[in-house]
Coordinates of C-alpha atoms in Angstrom, one line a residue:
X1 CA 0.0 0.0 0.0
X2 CA 2.8 2.4 0.9
X3 CA 4.7 1.7 -2.3
X4 CA 1.5 2.2 -4.4
X5 CA 0.7 5.6 -2.7
X6 CA 4.3 6.8 -3.2
X7 CA 4.1 6.0 -6.9
X8 CA 0.7 7.8 -7.2
X9 CA 2.2 10.9 -5.4
X10 CA 5.2 10.9 -7.7
X11 CA 2.9 10.8 -10.8
X12 CA 0.8 13.7 -9.5
X13 CA 3.9 15.8 -8.8
X14 CA 5.2 15.2 -12.3
X15 CA 1.8 16.4 -13.8
X16 CA 1.8 19.5 -11.6
X17 CA 5.4 20.4 -12.6
X18 CA 4.8 19.9 -16.3
X19 CA 3.3 22.7 -18.4
X20 CA -0.2 22.4 -19.7
X21 CA 0.9 21.1 -23.1
X22 CA 2.5 18.0 -21.6
X23 CA -0.7 17.1 -20.0
X24 CA -2.7 17.2 -23.2
X25 CA -3.6 20.9 -23.3
X26 CA -1.3 22.4 -25.9
X27 CA -1.8 26.2 -26.1
X28 CA -2.6 27.7 -29.5
X29 CA -0.3 30.5 -30.7
X30 CA -1.3 33.5 -32.7
X31 CA 0.8 36.1 -34.6
X32 CA 0.3 39.2 -36.6
X33 CA 2.3 42.0 -38.3
X34 CA 2.0 45.8 -38.0
X35 CA 4.2 48.7 -39.0
X36 CA 5.3 51.8 -37.1
X37 CA 4.6 53.8 -40.2
X38 CA 2.8 53.4 -43.5
X39 CA 5.4 55.5 -45.3
X40 CA 9.0 56.3 -44.9
X41 CA 11.6 58.5 -46.6
X42 CA 14.6 57.0 -48.5
X43 CA 17.6 56.5 -46.2
X44 CA 15.4 56.6 -43.1
X45 CA 14.5 53.7 -40.7
X46 CA 11.2 51.9 -40.6
X47 CA 10.2 49.1 -38.3
X48 CA 7.8 46.2 -38.6
X49 CA 6.5 44.6 -35.4
X50 CA 5.6 40.9 -35.0
X51 CA 3.1 40.4 -32.2
X52 CA 2.6 37.0 -30.5
X53 CA -0.3 35.7 -28.4
X54 CA -1.6 32.5 -26.8
X55 CA -4.8 30.9 -26.0
X56 CA -5.5 29.7 -23.3
X57 CA -3.4 31.2 -20.6
X58 CA -0.6 33.7 -20.4
X59 CA 2.0 33.7 -23.2
X60 CA 4.8 31.3 -22.6
X61 CA 7.1 29.6 -25.1
X62 CA 10.6 28.2 -25.5
X63 CA 11.1 28.0 -29.2
X64 CA 10.2 30.3 -32.1
X65 CA 10.9 30.3 -35.8
X66 CA 9.7 32.9 -38.2
X67 CA 10.3 33.6 -41.9
X68 CA 9.5 36.8 -43.7
X69 CA 9.6 37.8 -47.3
X70 CA 10.4 41.4 -48.0
X71 CA 11.1 43.7 -50.9
X72 CA 14.9 43.8 -50.9
X73 CA 15.0 46.3 -53.8
X74 CA 13.3 48.8 -51.5
X75 CA 14.4 47.8 -48.0
X76 CA 17.7 46.9 -46.3
X77 CA 17.4 44.7 -43.2
X78 CA 19.2 46.3 -40.2
X79 CA 18.5 44.2 -37.1
X80 CA 15.9 42.6 -34.9
X81 CA 15.1 43.1 -31.2
X82 CA 13.0 41.0 -28.9
X83 CA 10.3 42.7 -26.8
X84 CA 11.2 46.1 -25.4
X85 CA 14.9 45.2 -25.0
X86 CA 17.9 45.3 -27.3
X87 CA 18.2 41.5 -27.2
X88 CA 18.5 40.0 -30.6
X89 CA 17.2 36.6 -31.7
X90 CA 19.7 33.7 -31.6
X91 CA 19.0 32.9 -35.2
X92 CA 19.1 35.7 -37.8
X93 CA 19.6 34.8 -41.5
X94 CA 19.1 37.6 -44.0
X95 CA 19.0 36.3 -47.6
X96 CA 18.7 39.8 -49.1
X97 CA 19.2 38.5 -52.7
X98 CA 15.9 36.5 -52.4
X99 CA 14.3 39.0 -49.9
X100 CA 13.9 36.3 -47.2
X101 CA 14.6 36.9 -43.5
X102 CA 14.6 34.1 -41.0
X103 CA 14.7 34.6 -37.2
X104 CA 14.4 32.1 -34.4
X105 CA 15.4 31.1 -30.9
X106 CA 15.3 28.5 -28.2
X107 CA 16.3 28.0 -24.5
X108 CA 14.5 29.1 -21.4
X109 CA 10.8 30.0 -21.2
X110 CA 9.9 33.4 -22.6
X111 CA 6.8 35.7 -22.4
X112 CA 7.9 38.5 -24.8
X113 CA 4.9 39.4 -26.9
X114 CA 6.7 41.2 -29.8
X115 CA 9.7 41.2 -32.0
X116 CA 10.7 44.3 -33.8
X117 CA 12.2 44.0 -37.3
X118 CA 14.2 47.2 -38.3
X119 CA 14.8 48.1 -41.9
X120 CA 16.3 51.1 -43.7
X121 CA 14.6 52.4 -46.8
X122 CA 17.0 52.4 -49.8
X123 CA 14.7 53.1 -52.8
X124 CA 11.4 54.6 -53.5
X125 CA 8.3 52.5 -54.2
X126 CA 5.9 50.1 -52.6
X127 CA 7.5 47.6 -50.3
X128 CA 5.8 44.6 -48.7
X129 CA 6.9 42.6 -45.7
X130 CA 5.0 39.3 -45.3
X131 CA 5.1 36.5 -42.7
X132 CA 5.5 33.3 -44.7
X133 CA 6.2 30.8 -41.9
X134 CA 5.5 30.9 -38.1
X135 CA 6.2 28.3 -35.5
X136 CA 6.2 28.5 -31.6
X137 CA 6.2 25.8 -28.9
X138 CA 7.1 24.9 -25.3
X139 CA 9.9 22.8 -24.0
X140 CA 7.7 19.8 -23.2
X141 CA 6.9 19.4 -26.9
X142 CA 10.6 19.4 -28.0
X143 CA 10.2 15.8 -29.3
X144 CA 7.4 16.8 -31.6
X145 CA 7.1 19.0 -34.7
X146 CA 6.8 22.6 -33.7
X147 CA 3.3 24.1 -33.7
X148 CA 2.3 26.4 -36.4
X149 CA 1.2 29.9 -35.2
X150 CA -1.7 31.2 -37.1
X151 CA -2.8 34.8 -38.1
X152 CA -6.3 35.6 -36.7
X153 CA -9.0 36.5 -39.3
X154 CA -9.2 40.1 -38.1
X155 CA -5.5 40.7 -38.2
X156 CA -2.8 40.6 -40.9
X157 CA 0.4 38.8 -41.7
X158 CA 1.4 41.4 -44.3
X159 CA 2.6 45.0 -44.1
X160 CA 2.9 47.4 -47.0
X161 CA 5.1 50.5 -46.7
X162 CA 5.2 53.4 -49.2
X163 CA 9.0 54.0 -49.4
X164 CA 9.9 57.6 -50.3
X165 CA 6.4 58.3 -51.4
X166 CA 2.7 58.8 -50.6
X167 CA -0.5 56.8 -51.1
X168 CA -2.8 57.5 -54.0
X169 CA -6.6 57.3 -54.1
X170 CA -8.1 56.8 -57.6
X171 CA -11.7 56.8 -58.9
X172 CA -13.0 53.6 -60.5
X173 CA -12.7 55.1 -64.0
X174 CA -8.9 55.6 -63.7
X175 CA -5.9 53.3 -63.5
X176 CA -2.5 54.0 -61.9
X177 CA 0.0 53.1 -59.3
X178 CA -1.1 52.9 -55.6
X179 CA 1.7 55.3 -54.5
X180 CA 3.8 58.2 -55.8
X181 CA 7.3 59.1 -54.9
X182 CA 8.0 62.2 -52.9
X183 CA 8.4 65.3 -55.1
X184 CA 7.7 63.0 -58.1
X185 CA 5.3 63.3 -60.9
X186 CA 2.3 61.0 -60.9
X187 CA 0.6 59.8 -64.2
X188 CA -2.6 57.9 -64.4
X189 CA -4.7 56.7 -67.3
X190 CA -8.4 56.6 -68.3
X191 CA -10.2 55.3 -71.4
X192 CA -9.2 57.9 -74.0
X193 CA -12.6 57.7 -75.6
X194 CA -14.3 59.6 -72.8
X195 CA -14.3 63.2 -71.4
X196 CA -13.7 63.4 -67.7
X197 CA -14.0 66.1 -65.0
X198 CA -11.0 65.1 -62.8
X199 CA -9.8 67.0 -59.8
X200 CA -6.9 66.3 -57.4
X201 CA -5.8 67.2 -53.9
X202 CA -2.4 66.8 -52.2
X203 CA -2.8 66.8 -48.4
X204 CA -6.3 68.2 -49.0
X205 CA -5.0 71.1 -51.1
X206 CA -6.3 71.4 -54.7
X207 CA -3.6 70.8 -57.3
X208 CA -3.5 71.0 -61.1
X209 CA -4.0 68.0 -63.4
X210 CA -2.3 68.1 -66.8
X211 CA -4.2 66.4 -69.6
X212 CA -1.6 64.8 -71.9
X213 CA -4.2 64.3 -74.6
X214 CA -3.4 60.6 -75.0
X215 CA -5.6 59.1 -72.4
X216 CA -3.1 59.9 -69.6
X217 CA -3.0 62.7 -67.0
X218 CA -0.2 64.0 -64.8
X219 CA 0.1 65.7 -61.4
X220 CA 3.5 67.2 -60.9
X221 CA 5.7 67.5 -57.8
X222 CA 3.6 65.5 -55.4
X223 CA 4.4 66.3 -51.7
X224 CA 1.8 64.3 -49.8
X225 CA -1.2 62.0 -50.0
X226 CA -2.8 62.3 -53.4
X227 CA -6.5 62.0 -53.9
X228 CA -7.9 62.0 -57.5
X229 CA -11.7 62.4 -58.0
X230 CA -14.1 62.1 -60.9
X231 CA -16.6 64.9 -60.4
X232 CA -19.1 63.7 -62.9
X233 CA -20.0 60.7 -65.1
X234 CA -17.6 60.4 -68.0
X235 CA -19.1 61.3 -71.4
X236 CA -18.2 59.7 -74.7
X237 CA -15.9 61.9 -76.9
X238 CA -17.1 63.2 -80.3
X239 CA -14.8 64.5 -83.0
X240 CA -15.2 67.1 -85.7
X241 CA -15.5 65.8 -89.3
X242 CA -14.0 67.9 -92.1
X243 CA -14.8 67.4 -95.8
X244 CA -12.5 68.9 -98.4
X245 CA -11.5 68.5 -102.0
X246 CA -13.1 69.5 -105.3
X247 CA -15.6 66.6 -104.9
X248 CA -16.8 67.7 -101.5
X249 CA -20.2 68.9 -102.8
X250 CA -21.0 65.3 -103.7
X251 CA -20.4 64.1 -100.1
X252 CA -23.1 63.5 -97.5
X253 CA -21.4 63.2 -94.1
X254 CA -22.4 63.8 -90.4
X255 CA -20.5 66.7 -88.9
X256 CA -19.2 64.7 -85.9
X257 CA -18.0 61.2 -85.2
X258 CA -18.4 59.4 -81.9
X259 CA -15.3 57.7 -80.3
X260 CA -15.4 53.9 -80.7
X261 CA -18.4 53.9 -83.0
X262 CA -18.6 53.3 -86.8
X263 CA -18.8 56.4 -88.9
X264 CA -20.5 56.3 -92.3
X265 CA -20.7 58.8 -95.1
X266 CA -21.7 58.6 -98.7
X267 CA -20.4 60.0 -102.1
X268 CA -22.8 60.4 -105.0
X269 CA -20.6 60.2 -108.1
X270 CA -21.5 62.4 -111.0
X271 CA -21.7 60.7 -114.5
X272 CA -18.5 60.8 -116.5
X273 CA -16.3 61.7 -113.5
X274 CA -13.6 59.8 -111.6
X275 CA -13.4 60.0 -107.8
X276 CA -10.7 59.4 -105.3
X277 CA -11.6 59.3 -101.6
X278 CA -9.0 59.4 -98.7
X279 CA -9.8 59.5 -95.0
X280 CA -7.5 60.3 -92.1
X281 CA -8.1 60.1 -88.4
X282 CA -5.8 62.1 -86.1
X283 CA -3.8 62.8 -89.2
X284 CA -3.2 59.1 -90.0
X285 CA -4.7 57.4 -93.0
X286 CA -7.4 54.8 -92.3
X287 CA -9.0 52.2 -94.6
X288 CA -12.8 52.3 -95.0
X289 CA -15.1 49.6 -96.1
X290 CA -16.8 50.6 -99.3
X291 CA -20.1 49.5 -100.9
X292 CA -22.0 50.9 -103.8
X293 CA -25.5 51.0 -105.3
X294 CA -25.5 52.6 -108.7
X295 CA -23.6 55.9 -108.4
X296 CA -24.1 56.0 -104.6
X297 CA -20.9 54.9 -102.7
X298 CA -21.1 54.3 -99.0
X299 CA -17.9 54.5 -96.9
X300 CA -17.6 53.2 -93.3
X301 CA -14.7 53.9 -90.9
X302 CA -14.3 50.9 -88.5
X303 CA -15.3 51.7 -84.9
X304 CA -11.7 50.9 -83.6
X305 CA -10.3 53.6 -85.9
X306 CA -12.6 56.4 -84.7
X307 CA -10.2 57.9 -82.2
X308 CA -9.8 61.6 -83.2
X309 CA -10.8 64.3 -85.7
X310 CA -11.8 62.9 -89.1
X311 CA -10.8 64.5 -92.5
X312 CA -12.5 63.3 -95.7
X313 CA -10.8 64.3 -98.9
X314 CA -12.7 63.7 -102.2
X315 CA -11.0 64.4 -105.5
X316 CA -13.1 64.6 -108.7
X317 CA -11.9 64.7 -112.3
X318 CA -13.3 64.2 -115.8
X319 CA -12.8 60.6 -117.1
X320 CA -9.9 60.3 -119.6
X321 CA -7.2 57.8 -120.7
X322 CA -5.0 59.2 -118.0
X323 CA -4.8 58.9 -114.2
X324 CA -4.3 61.8 -111.8
X325 CA -2.0 61.1 -108.9
X326 CA -2.4 63.4 -105.9
X327 CA 0.2 63.4 -103.0
X328 CA -1.1 64.5 -99.6
X329 CA 0.0 64.3 -96.0
X330 CA 2.6 65.6 -93.6
X331 CA 5.6 64.5 -95.8
X332 CA 4.6 66.2 -99.1
X333 CA 7.0 69.1 -98.5
X334 CA 9.9 66.6 -99.0
X335 CA 8.7 65.3 -102.4
X336 CA 11.2 66.0 -105.2
X337 CA 10.5 69.2 -107.1
X338 CA 7.7 70.2 -104.7
X339 CA 5.2 68.6 -107.1
X340 CA 2.1 67.1 -105.4
X341 CA -0.1 66.4 -108.4
X342 CA 0.7 64.4 -111.5
X343 CA -1.2 63.3 -114.6
X344 CA 0.2 60.0 -115.9
X345 CA -0.7 57.4 -118.6
X346 CA -3.0 54.7 -117.2
X347 CA -1.6 51.2 -116.9
X348 CA 2.0 52.3 -116.6
X349 CA 4.0 52.3 -113.3
X350 CA 4.8 55.6 -111.8
X351 CA 7.8 56.5 -109.7
X352 CA 8.3 59.6 -107.5
X353 CA 11.1 60.6 -105.1
X354 CA 11.3 61.9 -101.6
X355 CA 14.2 63.8 -99.9
X356 CA 14.3 61.7 -96.7
X357 CA 15.1 63.9 -93.7
X358 CA 17.4 62.5 -91.1
X359 CA 15.6 61.5 -87.9
X360 CA 12.2 60.9 -89.6
X361 CA 10.3 57.9 -91.0
X362 CA 8.0 58.0 -94.0
X363 CA 4.9 55.9 -94.6
X364 CA 3.5 55.9 -98.1
X365 CA 0.0 54.7 -98.6
X366 CA -1.8 54.5 -102.0
X367 CA -5.6 54.6 -102.1
X368 CA -6.8 53.6 -105.6
X369 CA -10.5 53.1 -105.6
X370 CA -11.4 50.5 -103.0
X371 CA -7.8 49.2 -102.8
X372 CA -5.1 50.3 -100.4
X373 CA -1.3 49.7 -100.9
X374 CA 1.6 50.6 -98.7
X375 CA 4.7 51.4 -100.8
X376 CA 8.2 50.3 -99.8
X377 CA 11.2 52.4 -100.6
X378 CA 13.0 51.2 -103.8
X379 CA 16.3 49.4 -103.1
X380 CA 19.3 51.7 -102.9
X381 CA 17.2 54.7 -103.8
X382 CA 15.0 57.4 -102.4
X383 CA 12.1 56.6 -104.7
X384 CA 8.8 54.8 -104.6
X385 CA 6.9 53.1 -107.4
X386 CA 3.1 52.6 -107.8
X387 CA 2.6 49.5 -109.9
X388 CA 0.8 50.0 -113.3
X389 CA -2.0 47.6 -112.2
X390 CA -3.2 50.2 -109.7
X391 CA -3.1 53.0 -112.2
X392 CA -6.5 52.5 -114.0
X393 CA -7.7 56.0 -114.6
X394 CA -9.5 58.5 -112.3
X395 CA -7.7 59.8 -109.3
X396 CA -5.3 58.0 -107.0
X397 CA -4.6 59.5 -103.6
X398 CA -1.1 58.9 -102.1
X399 CA -0.7 59.7 -98.4
X400 CA 2.8 60.5 -97.3
X401 CA 3.0 60.5 -93.5
X402 CA 6.2 61.8 -91.9
X403 CA 6.9 61.0 -88.3
X404 CA 9.9 61.7 -86.1
X405 CA 11.9 58.6 -85.3
X406 CA 12.0 57.4 -81.7
X407 CA 15.2 58.5 -79.9
X408 CA 16.4 55.5 -77.9
X409 CA 19.5 53.6 -76.8
X410 CA 19.6 50.0 -78.1
X411 CA 22.2 47.5 -77.0
X412 CA 22.9 43.9 -77.8
X413 CA 24.6 41.3 -75.5
X414 CA 25.5 37.7 -76.3
X415 CA 22.9 35.9 -74.2
X416 CA 23.7 32.3 -75.1
X417 CA 26.4 30.9 -77.5
X418 CA 25.1 28.4 -80.1
X419 CA 26.8 26.3 -82.7
X420 CA 28.1 27.4 -86.1
X421 CA 28.9 30.9 -84.8
X422 CA 25.2 31.7 -84.0
X423 CA 24.1 33.1 -80.7
X424 CA 21.0 34.1 -78.9
X425 CA 21.3 37.9 -78.5
X426 CA 19.6 39.9 -75.8
X427 CA 18.3 43.2 -77.2
X428 CA 17.6 46.0 -74.7
X429 CA 16.0 49.3 -75.6
X430 CA 15.6 52.4 -73.5
X431 CA 13.6 55.4 -74.9
X432 CA 15.4 58.6 -74.2
X433 CA 12.1 60.3 -73.5
X434 CA 9.3 58.9 -71.3
X435 CA 6.7 57.1 -73.4
X436 CA 3.0 58.0 -72.9
X437 CA 1.3 55.6 -70.4
X438 CA -0.8 54.2 -73.3
X439 CA 2.3 53.3 -75.4
X440 CA 5.1 50.8 -75.4
X441 CA 7.9 49.5 -77.6
X442 CA 7.3 46.8 -80.3
X443 CA 9.7 44.7 -82.3
X444 CA 8.1 44.5 -85.6
X445 CA 4.4 43.8 -84.8
X446 CA 5.0 42.2 -81.4
X447 CA 5.2 44.0 -78.1
X448 CA 8.6 43.8 -76.4
X449 CA 8.9 42.6 -72.8
X450 CA 9.6 44.9 -69.9
X451 CA 12.5 44.0 -67.6
X452 CA 12.8 45.6 -64.2
X453 CA 16.3 44.1 -63.8
X454 CA 17.6 45.8 -67.0
X455 CA 15.2 48.8 -66.6
X456 CA 14.7 48.4 -70.3
X457 CA 12.4 46.8 -72.9
X458 CA 13.9 43.4 -73.9
X459 CA 13.9 41.0 -76.9
X460 CA 15.8 38.0 -78.0
X461 CA 17.2 37.2 -81.5
X462 CA 19.1 34.2 -82.9
X463 CA 21.8 35.6 -85.3
X464 CA 25.5 35.9 -85.8
X465 CA 27.6 39.1 -86.0
X466 CA 29.0 41.8 -83.7
X467 CA 27.1 43.4 -80.8
X468 CA 27.2 46.8 -82.6
X469 CA 25.8 45.3 -85.8
X470 CA 23.1 43.3 -84.1
X471 CA 22.0 46.4 -82.1
X472 CA 21.9 48.6 -85.2
X473 CA 19.7 46.1 -87.1
X474 CA 17.4 45.6 -84.2
X475 CA 17.0 49.4 -83.7
X476 CA 15.5 49.7 -87.2
X477 CA 12.8 47.1 -86.3
X478 CA 11.7 48.8 -83.0
X479 CA 8.8 51.3 -82.9
X480 CA 6.2 52.7 -80.6
X481 CA 2.7 51.3 -80.6
X482 CA -0.2 50.5 -78.1
X483 CA 0.6 49.4 -74.6
X484 CA 0.5 45.6 -74.3
X485 CA 3.8 44.9 -72.7
X486 CA 4.4 41.9 -70.4
X487 CA 6.9 42.2 -67.6
X488 CA 9.5 39.5 -67.2
X489 CA 9.4 37.6 -63.9
X490 CA 12.7 36.7 -62.3
X491 CA 11.3 34.7 -59.4
X492 CA 13.1 31.6 -60.5
X493 CA 10.0 30.0 -62.0
X494 CA 11.6 30.1 -65.4
X495 CA 9.4 27.4 -67.0
X496 CA 6.2 29.2 -65.9
X497 CA 4.5 26.4 -64.0
X498 CA 3.8 28.5 -61.0
X499 CA 6.3 26.7 -58.7
X500 CA 10.1 26.8 -58.3
X501 CA 11.6 23.3 -58.5
X502 CA 14.6 21.4 -59.9
X503 CA 13.1 21.4 -63.4
X504 CA 13.7 25.2 -63.5
X505 CA 17.4 24.6 -62.9
X506 CA 17.3 22.0 -65.7
X507 CA 15.6 24.4 -68.1
X508 CA 18.4 26.9 -67.6
X509 CA 21.1 24.2 -68.0
X510 CA 19.6 23.1 -71.2
X511 CA 19.5 26.7 -72.5
X512 CA 23.2 27.5 -72.1
X513 CA 24.0 24.0 -73.4
X514 CA 22.0 24.7 -76.6
X515 CA 19.5 21.8 -76.0
X516 CA 16.3 23.7 -76.8
X517 CA 15.0 23.3 -80.3
X518 CA 12.9 26.5 -80.4
X519 CA 13.1 29.9 -78.9
X520 CA 10.5 30.5 -76.2
X521 CA 10.9 34.3 -75.6
X522 CA 9.4 34.8 -72.2
X523 CA 10.9 31.6 -70.7
X524 CA 14.3 32.3 -72.1
X525 CA 14.2 35.9 -70.7
X526 CA 13.2 34.5 -67.2
X527 CA 16.4 32.4 -67.2
X528 CA 18.6 35.4 -66.5
X529 CA 17.7 35.1 -62.8
X530 CA 20.8 37.1 -61.6
X531 CA 20.3 39.8 -64.2
X532 CA 23.8 39.9 -65.7
X533 CA 22.5 39.8 -69.3
X534 CA 23.8 36.3 -70.0
X535 CA 22.6 32.8 -69.1
X536 CA 25.1 30.4 -67.5
X537 CA 25.7 28.2 -64.5
X538 CA 25.4 31.2 -62.1
X539 CA 21.7 31.3 -62.9
X540 CA 21.3 27.7 -62.1
X541 CA 22.9 28.3 -58.7
X542 CA 20.5 31.2 -58.1
X543 CA 17.5 28.8 -58.6
X544 CA 19.1 26.2 -56.4
X545 CA 19.6 28.8 -53.7
X546 CA 15.9 29.7 -53.9
X547 CA 15.0 26.0 -53.5
X548 CA 17.1 25.8 -50.4
X549 CA 15.8 28.9 -48.6

């Protein structure tokens, strides 16, 4: 009896001395993040606090392990402190290349309810600190997997800091960044087919909005919180329609065109006369669809082309065995001999010349009846030729559009060596002036990619030659068009599956060993994980390091 009682007493004492978790009542741990400031200046400190809690009972733990992702391009990690003291965690591992911070500790029981993460702002922009892993536990559970600490539904595991800038509030009809840098200019966009009554305040003081007339708007020198408002319902834009030419009396055309809607006009052709009709929108030639019934011709401008003022030019001439060729447009001043109207024999090719001005491009469009032809410059000459098959009598309108060339810096770097002297070349292009928000660079008819690492538009070519020669050839193929650029992701997920794994390393290996049979532009661009403008074993090592973090 005495031995049984002693054993029972010992068991009871052990249970009393053990924490609740060892007796089957593991506490649940909770964590959340908060910031000491929602914005901070460049080169100034900013702190993020991790708060810890427990249920049931008072907070008590022996082990903790937390991992945070953070924007290493905007933030430098400085140090971490436990509670209100200057004590630092036993484990601190800052992988700044990947933007991953790990802190942890073990030992005697703790009750500190917070850990302060201290950063220094190094660049302007929006920076995010996110808790990606959280574990806490007590000594009695040391033989088990550490418990996961969860974020309560009414709290957050993510903090966003506006570095060197201020928050921006936009109306639903506008699109733009969520922040603006201090003393910076802020540009937002809205559907260019509508009229808006925008207003803006900075720190509740009204400021001016500049309408850039391309669907974008700019507020200059922002010094505080920016609030942009739409004061009325947007209205669809209408554009003036101008009819000119000696056949204008035969035209029936509405006096205005509505943005994004088809525009239709008619021409009633007089007997024994030839007609030529040319249409421009915003000074650029457009192609109409044409139908006829007797002498009534109906012209329709496609809805997508109605984006600005419309000019309809109708030329009228008596029918004969000749064809009248009329040159129009912004480049006519550069035509040889300053002649803009010719009468030529029908059925025979006609050649004319242009004195090409340095720094400008010329687009030559022939409108012969219902046909449209874009002329190419004759080889080794400054002339253009209209084939005889288009010269069938009447009047032919030739539109010469002269546009300033885009000033930009284009470079070529050998991205991957191939066999037979070929290589995959990385083309980077940087406009010398800021492009409108609604525009981007195209290589031929395809949008180039945007690379944050290069701070440039990017493209890949398979070719052989020198860097200077490749760059010069590429520059001639680059132009400005609508904004449909895709940004290159350098997360390490080069094959685009949504996950980083060993196959991403294999994809890079196969690229620099010339094992790929076809060029996959976006995937190949993703392979330059370290951003040194070439693909090699160092990029594989970067992916492996991401796997091991």
